[in-house]
mmCIF file of C-alpha atoms and ligand atoms in Angstrom:
data_model
loop_
_atom_site.group_PDB
_atom_site.id
_atom_site.type_symbol
_atom_site.label_atom_id
_atom_site.label_comp_id
_atom_site.label_asym_id
_atom_site.label_seq_id
_atom_site.Cartn_x
_atom_site.Cartn_y
_atom_site.Cartn_z
ATOM 1 C CA MET T 101 0.075 0.243 -0.087
ATOM 2 C CA LEU T 102 1.259 3.557 -0.808
ATOM 3 C CA LYS T 103 2.013 5.432 2.420
ATOM 4 C CA PRO T 104 0.073 8.828 2.896
ATOM 5 C CA ASN T 105 1.960 11.584 2.118
ATOM 6 C CA PHE T 106 0.607 13.882 4.419
ATOM 7 C CA VAL T 107 -1.127 13.584 8.261
ATOM 8 C CA ILE T 108 -4.261 14.846 9.257
ATOM 9 C CA HIS T 109 -4.496 15.539 13.028
ATOM 10 C CA SER T 110 -7.692 14.902 15.247
ATOM 11 C CA GLU T 111 -9.045 17.841 17.499
ATOM 12 C CA ASP T 112 -7.432 16.273 20.388
ATOM 13 C CA GLU T 113 -4.009 16.106 18.709
ATOM 14 C CA ILE T 114 -4.274 19.656 17.815
ATOM 15 C CA ARG T 115 -5.097 20.512 21.192
ATOM 16 C CA ALA T 116 -1.615 19.084 22.614
ATOM 17 C CA ILE T 117 0.379 20.238 19.426
ATOM 18 C CA ARG T 118 -1.159 23.886 19.927
ATOM 19 C CA LYS T 119 0.238 23.734 23.602
ATOM 20 C CA ALA T 120 3.497 22.024 22.746
ATOM 21 C CA ALA T 121 3.855 24.984 19.991
ATOM 22 C CA HIS T 122 3.187 27.682 22.586
ATOM 23 C CA ALA T 123 5.723 26.174 24.789
ATOM 24 C CA ALA T 124 8.537 26.246 21.988
ATOM 25 C CA ALA T 125 7.618 29.734 20.883
ATOM 26 C CA THR T 126 7.867 30.804 24.869
ATOM 27 C CA VAL T 127 11.333 29.190 24.971
ATOM 28 C CA ARG T 128 12.196 31.090 21.687
ATOM 29 C CA GLU T 129 11.198 34.579 23.072
ATOM 30 C CA LYS T 130 12.788 33.981 26.556
ATOM 31 C CA LEU T 131 15.973 32.939 25.059
ATOM 32 C CA ILE T 132 16.060 36.097 22.793
ATOM 33 C CA GLN T 133 15.461 38.306 25.678
ATOM 34 C CA LEU T 134 17.867 36.389 27.703
ATOM 35 C CA VAL T 135 21.162 35.787 25.262
ATOM 36 C CA ARG T 136 24.249 38.141 25.978
ATOM 37 C CA PRO T 137 27.499 38.414 24.159
ATOM 38 C CA GLY T 138 30.215 36.663 26.234
ATOM 39 C CA MET T 139 27.798 33.481 27.000
ATOM 40 C CA THR T 140 29.034 30.548 25.264
ATOM 41 C CA THR T 141 26.718 28.602 23.213
ATOM 42 C CA LYS T 142 26.674 25.791 25.660
ATOM 43 C CA ASN T 143 25.448 28.135 28.334
ATOM 44 C CA LEU T 144 22.765 29.096 25.629
ATOM 45 C CA ASP T 145 21.579 25.586 25.577
ATOM 46 C CA ASP T 146 21.707 24.813 29.338
ATOM 47 C CA LEU T 147 19.383 27.951 29.668
ATOM 48 C CA ALA T 148 17.200 26.625 26.972
ATOM 49 C CA GLY T 149 17.099 22.988 28.762
ATOM 50 C CA SER T 150 15.832 24.872 32.041
ATOM 51 C CA LEU T 151 13.422 27.035 29.990
ATOM 52 C CA ILE T 152 12.094 23.804 28.437
ATOM 53 C CA ALA T 153 11.710 22.191 31.534
ATOM 54 C CA SER T 154 9.872 24.958 32.824
ATOM 55 C CA THR T 155 6.786 24.575 30.209
ATOM 56 C CA GLY T 156 6.523 21.279 31.437
ATOM 57 C CA GLY T 157 7.989 19.411 28.244
ATOM 58 C CA THR T 158 11.196 17.862 27.196
ATOM 59 C CA SER T 159 13.391 18.796 24.029
ATOM 60 C CA ALA T 160 12.233 17.296 21.051
ATOM 61 C CA PHE T 161 15.589 17.606 19.310
ATOM 62 C CA LEU T 162 17.684 16.138 22.410
ATOM 63 C CA GLY T 163 18.910 12.501 21.333
ATOM 64 C CA TYR T 164 17.003 12.958 17.860
ATOM 65 C CA ARG T 165 18.948 10.816 15.505
ATOM 66 C CA GLY T 166 21.790 11.408 18.400
ATOM 67 C CA PHE T 167 21.615 15.161 18.237
ATOM 68 C CA PRO T 168 23.536 16.232 21.405
ATOM 69 C CA GLY T 169 21.829 19.669 22.237
ATOM 70 C CA GLN T 170 18.647 20.964 23.917
ATOM 71 C CA ILE T 171 18.381 23.055 20.923
ATOM 72 C CA CYS T 172 20.029 24.187 17.664
ATOM 73 C CA ILE T 173 22.409 27.209 17.903
ATOM 74 C CA SER T 174 23.738 28.497 14.726
ATOM 75 C CA LEU T 175 26.065 31.325 14.445
ATOM 76 C CA ASN T 176 26.736 33.639 11.223
ATOM 77 C CA GLU T 177 27.403 31.370 8.168
ATOM 78 C CA GLU T 178 26.012 28.349 9.918
ATOM 79 C CA VAL T 179 22.684 27.654 8.676
ATOM 80 C CA VAL T 180 21.140 24.987 10.782
ATOM 81 C CA HIS T 181 21.878 22.095 13.423
ATOM 82 C CA GLY T 182 24.536 23.880 15.133
ATOM 83 C CA ILE T 183 25.253 22.371 18.777
ATOM 84 C CA GLY T 184 25.966 24.466 21.977
ATOM 85 C CA SER T 185 29.909 24.332 22.999
ATOM 86 C CA ASN T 186 32.038 25.307 25.813
ATOM 87 C CA GLN T 187 34.626 26.590 23.437
ATOM 88 C CA ARG T 188 32.203 28.976 21.530
ATOM 89 C CA ILE T 189 31.603 32.481 22.774
ATOM 90 C CA LEU T 190 28.820 34.635 21.538
ATOM 91 C CA ASN T 191 30.129 38.210 20.116
ATOM 92 C CA GLU T 192 27.947 41.093 19.902
ATOM 93 C CA GLY T 193 27.156 41.300 16.315
ATOM 94 C CA ASP T 194 27.034 37.440 15.864
ATOM 95 C CA LEU T 195 23.827 36.351 13.537
ATOM 96 C CA VAL T 196 22.163 33.944 15.810
ATOM 97 C CA SER T 197 19.815 31.333 14.752
ATOM 98 C CA LEU T 198 17.859 29.428 17.642
ATOM 99 C CA ASP T 199 15.889 26.376 16.454
ATOM 100 C CA ILE T 200 13.706 24.997 19.215
ATOM 101 C CA GLY T 201 11.790 21.824 19.485
ATOM 102 C CA VAL T 202 9.485 20.897 22.486
ATOM 103 C CA LYS T 203 7.673 17.782 23.218
ATOM 104 C CA LEU T 204 4.654 18.228 25.658
ATOM 105 C CA ASP T 205 1.751 16.067 26.048
ATOM 106 C CA GLY T 206 2.079 14.281 22.991
ATOM 107 C CA GLY T 207 2.307 17.109 20.655
ATOM 108 C CA VAL T 208 5.591 18.373 19.209
ATOM 109 C CA GLY T 209 6.500 22.231 18.564
ATOM 110 C CA ASP T 210 9.161 23.426 16.475
ATOM 111 C CA THR T 211 10.265 27.179 15.667
ATOM 112 C CA ALA T 212 13.206 29.158 14.871
ATOM 113 C CA LYS T 213 14.287 32.784 14.562
ATOM 114 C CA SER T 214 17.280 34.484 13.627
ATOM 115 C CA PHE T 215 18.762 37.847 14.908
ATOM 116 C CA CYS T 216 21.553 40.123 15.518
ATOM 117 C CA LEU T 217 22.962 39.842 18.733
ATOM 118 C CA GLY T 218 23.633 43.024 20.845
ATOM 119 C CA ARG T 219 23.226 45.536 17.981
ATOM 120 C CA ALA T 220 21.225 46.689 15.428
ATOM 121 C CA PRO T 221 21.864 44.646 11.937
ATOM 122 C CA ALA T 222 24.039 46.009 9.407
ATOM 123 C CA SER T 223 22.416 46.834 6.120
ATOM 124 C CA ASP T 224 23.332 43.440 4.381
ATOM 125 C CA GLU T 225 22.403 41.418 7.745
ATOM 126 C CA SER T 226 18.973 43.212 7.827
ATOM 127 C CA ILE T 227 18.347 42.504 3.992
ATOM 128 C CA LEU T 228 18.951 38.712 4.937
ATOM 129 C CA LEU T 229 16.710 38.815 8.228
ATOM 130 C CA GLU T 230 13.920 40.864 6.943
ATOM 131 C CA ASN T 231 13.497 38.793 3.824
ATOM 132 C CA THR T 232 13.836 35.703 5.276
ATOM 133 C CA GLU T 233 11.148 36.167 7.740
ATOM 134 C CA LEU T 234 9.079 38.109 4.986
ATOM 135 C CA ALA T 235 9.312 34.798 3.014
ATOM 136 C CA LEU T 236 7.841 32.809 6.150
ATOM 137 C CA MET T 237 5.118 35.150 6.506
ATOM 138 C CA GLU T 238 4.447 34.869 2.431
ATOM 139 C CA GLY T 239 4.658 31.318 2.574
ATOM 140 C CA ILE T 240 2.000 30.942 5.448
ATOM 141 C CA LYS T 241 -0.332 33.154 3.562
ATOM 142 C CA GLU T 242 -0.543 30.334 1.278
ATOM 143 C CA ALA T 243 -1.007 28.003 3.864
ATOM 144 C CA LYS T 244 -4.991 27.376 3.399
ATOM 145 C CA ALA T 245 -6.975 24.478 2.215
ATOM 146 C CA GLY T 246 -7.410 23.975 -1.468
ATOM 147 C CA ASN T 247 -3.912 25.005 -2.184
ATOM 148 C CA TYR T 248 -0.995 23.087 -2.998
ATOM 149 C CA VAL T 249 2.330 22.543 -0.821
ATOM 150 C CA GLY T 250 3.977 23.687 -3.902
ATOM 151 C CA ASP T 251 1.819 27.206 -3.523
ATOM 152 C CA ILE T 252 3.723 27.770 -0.416
ATOM 153 C CA SER T 253 7.282 26.952 -1.847
ATOM 154 C CA ALA T 254 6.562 29.097 -4.725
ATOM 155 C CA ALA T 255 5.893 32.084 -2.252
ATOM 156 C CA VAL T 256 8.683 31.530 -0.007
ATOM 157 C CA GLU T 257 10.929 31.377 -3.158
ATOM 158 C CA LYS T 258 9.761 34.578 -4.966
ATOM 159 C CA VAL T 259 11.004 36.511 -1.859
ATOM 160 C CA ALA T 260 14.288 35.207 -2.051
ATOM 161 C CA LYS T 261 14.773 35.652 -5.956
ATOM 162 C CA LYS T 262 13.724 39.210 -5.638
ATOM 163 C CA ALA T 263 16.005 39.916 -2.879
ATOM 164 C CA GLY T 264 18.810 38.108 -4.599
ATOM 165 C CA LEU T 265 19.601 35.541 -1.730
ATOM 166 C CA GLY T 266 20.424 31.750 -1.760
ATOM 167 C CA VAL T 267 17.741 29.259 -0.981
ATOM 168 C CA VAL T 268 19.174 26.153 0.840
ATOM 169 C CA ARG T 269 18.040 23.006 -0.950
ATOM 170 C CA GLU T 270 19.068 20.157 1.351
ATOM 171 C CA TYR T 271 16.846 21.226 4.181
ATOM 172 C CA VAL T 272 13.427 22.085 3.991
ATOM 173 C CA GLY T 273 10.130 22.431 6.073
ATOM 174 C CA HIS T 274 7.816 19.398 7.073
ATOM 175 C CA GLY T 275 4.727 18.193 8.517
ATOM 176 C CA CYS T 276 4.945 18.430 12.431
ATOM 177 C CA GLY T 277 2.578 17.549 14.890
ATOM 178 C CA THR T 278 2.739 14.224 16.982
ATOM 179 C CA LEU T 279 6.045 13.634 15.546
ATOM 180 C CA LEU T 280 8.900 15.972 14.896
ATOM 181 C CA HIS T 281 9.172 15.140 11.134
ATOM 182 C CA GLU T 282 6.058 14.155 9.556
ATOM 183 C CA PRO T 283 5.076 13.841 5.768
ATOM 184 C CA PRO T 284 4.872 16.107 3.749
ATOM 185 C CA GLU T 285 8.135 18.064 2.958
ATOM 186 C CA VAL T 286 7.594 21.768 2.368
ATOM 187 C CA PRO T 287 10.535 23.072 0.237
ATOM 188 C CA ASN T 288 11.302 26.383 -0.024
ATOM 189 C CA PHE T 289 11.712 26.372 -3.901
ATOM 190 C CA VAL T 290 9.484 25.181 -6.722
ATOM 191 C CA THR T 291 9.969 21.628 -7.296
ATOM 192 C CA ARG T 292 8.441 19.486 -10.272
ATOM 193 C CA ASN T 293 5.988 17.805 -7.968
ATOM 194 C CA ARG T 294 3.599 20.362 -6.365
ATOM 195 C CA GLY T 295 3.148 18.010 -3.343
ATOM 196 C CA PRO T 296 -0.376 17.247 -1.641
ATOM 197 C CA ARG T 297 -3.155 19.619 -1.408
ATOM 198 C CA LEU T 298 -3.882 21.419 1.718
ATOM 199 C CA ILE T 299 -6.574 19.931 4.016
ATOM 200 C CA PRO T 300 -7.895 21.307 7.275
ATOM 201 C CA GLY T 301 -6.281 19.316 10.110
ATOM 202 C CA MET T 302 -2.677 19.301 8.465
ATOM 203 C CA VAL T 303 0.059 20.966 10.425
ATOM 204 C CA LEU T 304 3.270 22.350 8.642
ATOM 205 C CA ALA T 305 6.446 23.806 9.931
ATOM 206 C CA ILE T 306 7.554 25.953 7.164
ATOM 207 C CA GLU T 307 11.129 27.194 7.544
ATOM 208 C CA PRO T 308 12.830 29.519 4.845
ATOM 209 C CA MET T 309 16.621 29.088 5.227
ATOM 210 C CA PHE T 310 18.248 31.813 3.083
ATOM 211 C CA ASN T 311 22.051 32.918 2.348
ATOM 212 C CA LEU T 312 23.585 35.865 1.519
ATOM 213 C CA GLY T 313 25.572 34.384 -1.044
ATOM 214 C CA THR T 314 25.366 30.766 -2.483
ATOM 215 C CA HIS T 315 22.693 28.271 -1.819
ATOM 216 C CA LYS T 316 25.354 25.645 -1.348
ATOM 217 C CA VAL T 317 26.032 24.165 1.944
ATOM 218 C CA ILE T 318 28.485 21.870 3.602
ATOM 219 C CA THR T 319 28.386 19.830 6.742
ATOM 220 C CA ALA T 320 31.011 20.121 9.444
ATOM 221 C CA SER T 321 33.180 17.148 10.996
ATOM 222 C CA ASP T 322 30.645 16.969 13.868
ATOM 223 C CA ARG T 323 28.328 15.571 11.403
ATOM 224 C CA TRP T 324 25.613 18.258 12.507
ATOM 225 C CA THR T 325 26.806 21.900 11.963
ATOM 226 C CA VAL T 326 25.648 22.849 8.430
ATOM 227 C CA SER T 327 27.192 25.980 6.979
ATOM 228 C CA THR T 328 27.273 28.074 3.920
ATOM 229 C CA LEU T 329 29.833 26.781 1.332
ATOM 230 C CA ASP T 330 31.176 30.361 0.600
ATOM 231 C CA GLY T 331 31.328 31.263 4.294
ATOM 232 C CA LYS T 332 28.721 34.119 3.974
ATOM 233 C CA LEU T 333 25.635 34.494 6.322
ATOM 234 C CA SER T 334 22.702 32.592 6.588
ATOM 235 C CA ALA T 335 19.055 33.048 8.286
ATOM 236 C CA HIS T 336 16.408 30.837 9.381
ATOM 237 C CA PHE T 337 12.866 31.601 10.561
ATOM 238 C CA GLU T 338 10.111 28.727 11.424
ATOM 239 C CA HIS T 339 6.706 28.852 12.280
ATOM 240 C CA MET T 340 4.280 25.751 12.567
ATOM 241 C CA VAL T 341 0.718 26.566 10.892
ATOM 242 C CA TYR T 342 -2.185 24.704 11.470
ATOM 243 C CA ILE T 343 -4.442 24.168 8.378
ATOM 244 C CA THR T 344 -8.079 25.077 8.728
ATOM 245 C CA GLN T 345 -11.333 25.749 6.682
ATOM 246 C CA HIS T 346 -10.291 29.435 7.237
ATOM 247 C CA GLU T 347 -7.190 31.427 7.874
ATOM 248 C CA PRO T 348 -4.175 29.401 8.550
ATOM 249 C CA GLU T 349 -3.590 29.437 12.343
ATOM 250 C CA ILE T 350 0.156 30.279 13.292
ATOM 251 C CA LEU T 351 0.708 28.030 16.193
ATOM 252 C CA THR T 352 4.225 29.234 16.862
ATOM 253 C CA TRP T 353 3.137 33.061 17.158
ATOM 254 C CA LEU T 354 3.616 35.073 20.397
ATOM 255 C CA LYS T 355 3.569 38.551 21.742
ATOM 256 C CA MET T 356 5.799 39.224 23.825
HETATM 257 MG MG1 LIG K 603 11.765 22.228 11.559
#
């Protein structure tokens, strides 16, 4: 039998997913408030661990395929999957990408945000940050019943093209809900296959990863940290979106 290429969540599951997504978003915003130059990325990962615990949840990333951190901390040219380290000190002006996953009551929340640490972003940095976040919001606008996954991909890619940014191809968005990674994939670029049609009950993690230079990436010898091939900056924004009969609900939206 052909495996279904998407997941429809029940109302009960949505309740749990909503709670986990809210917890992940809370940890994201608290970390952004608390992170300071001079901390090591291990300090930040430890802090994330305690914040996750205070939500009543656990890290969805720790131990996932052997990942050793509570969250992913990716700096500057690092795209995704950076690991907190005692050797890595955060500096003012670092472009910090935090990716947070929380498991809570049978639901999973997954969200990411990039920002410039301790100062306003320089012009190239703000082009990268603003357009990556804009692409996420443009993608979310297409996340409505009747559209296809490919409509989200097209909206995200359009923003990158207009801004002249590289779109990472090896890593993509995904279904997310009771497992961290569920079908379908949600690419940040148009593919030959427009993917499944969107149906109420689907939950998607939409997560553009854009680079100032080439779209190409390499993985470090730690087997996790993914960086841009040319060493130029990268940014990552991610929200989880619940497809409904009406407007999409952004499960990881949080006003602080
Ligand atoms: Mg994700």
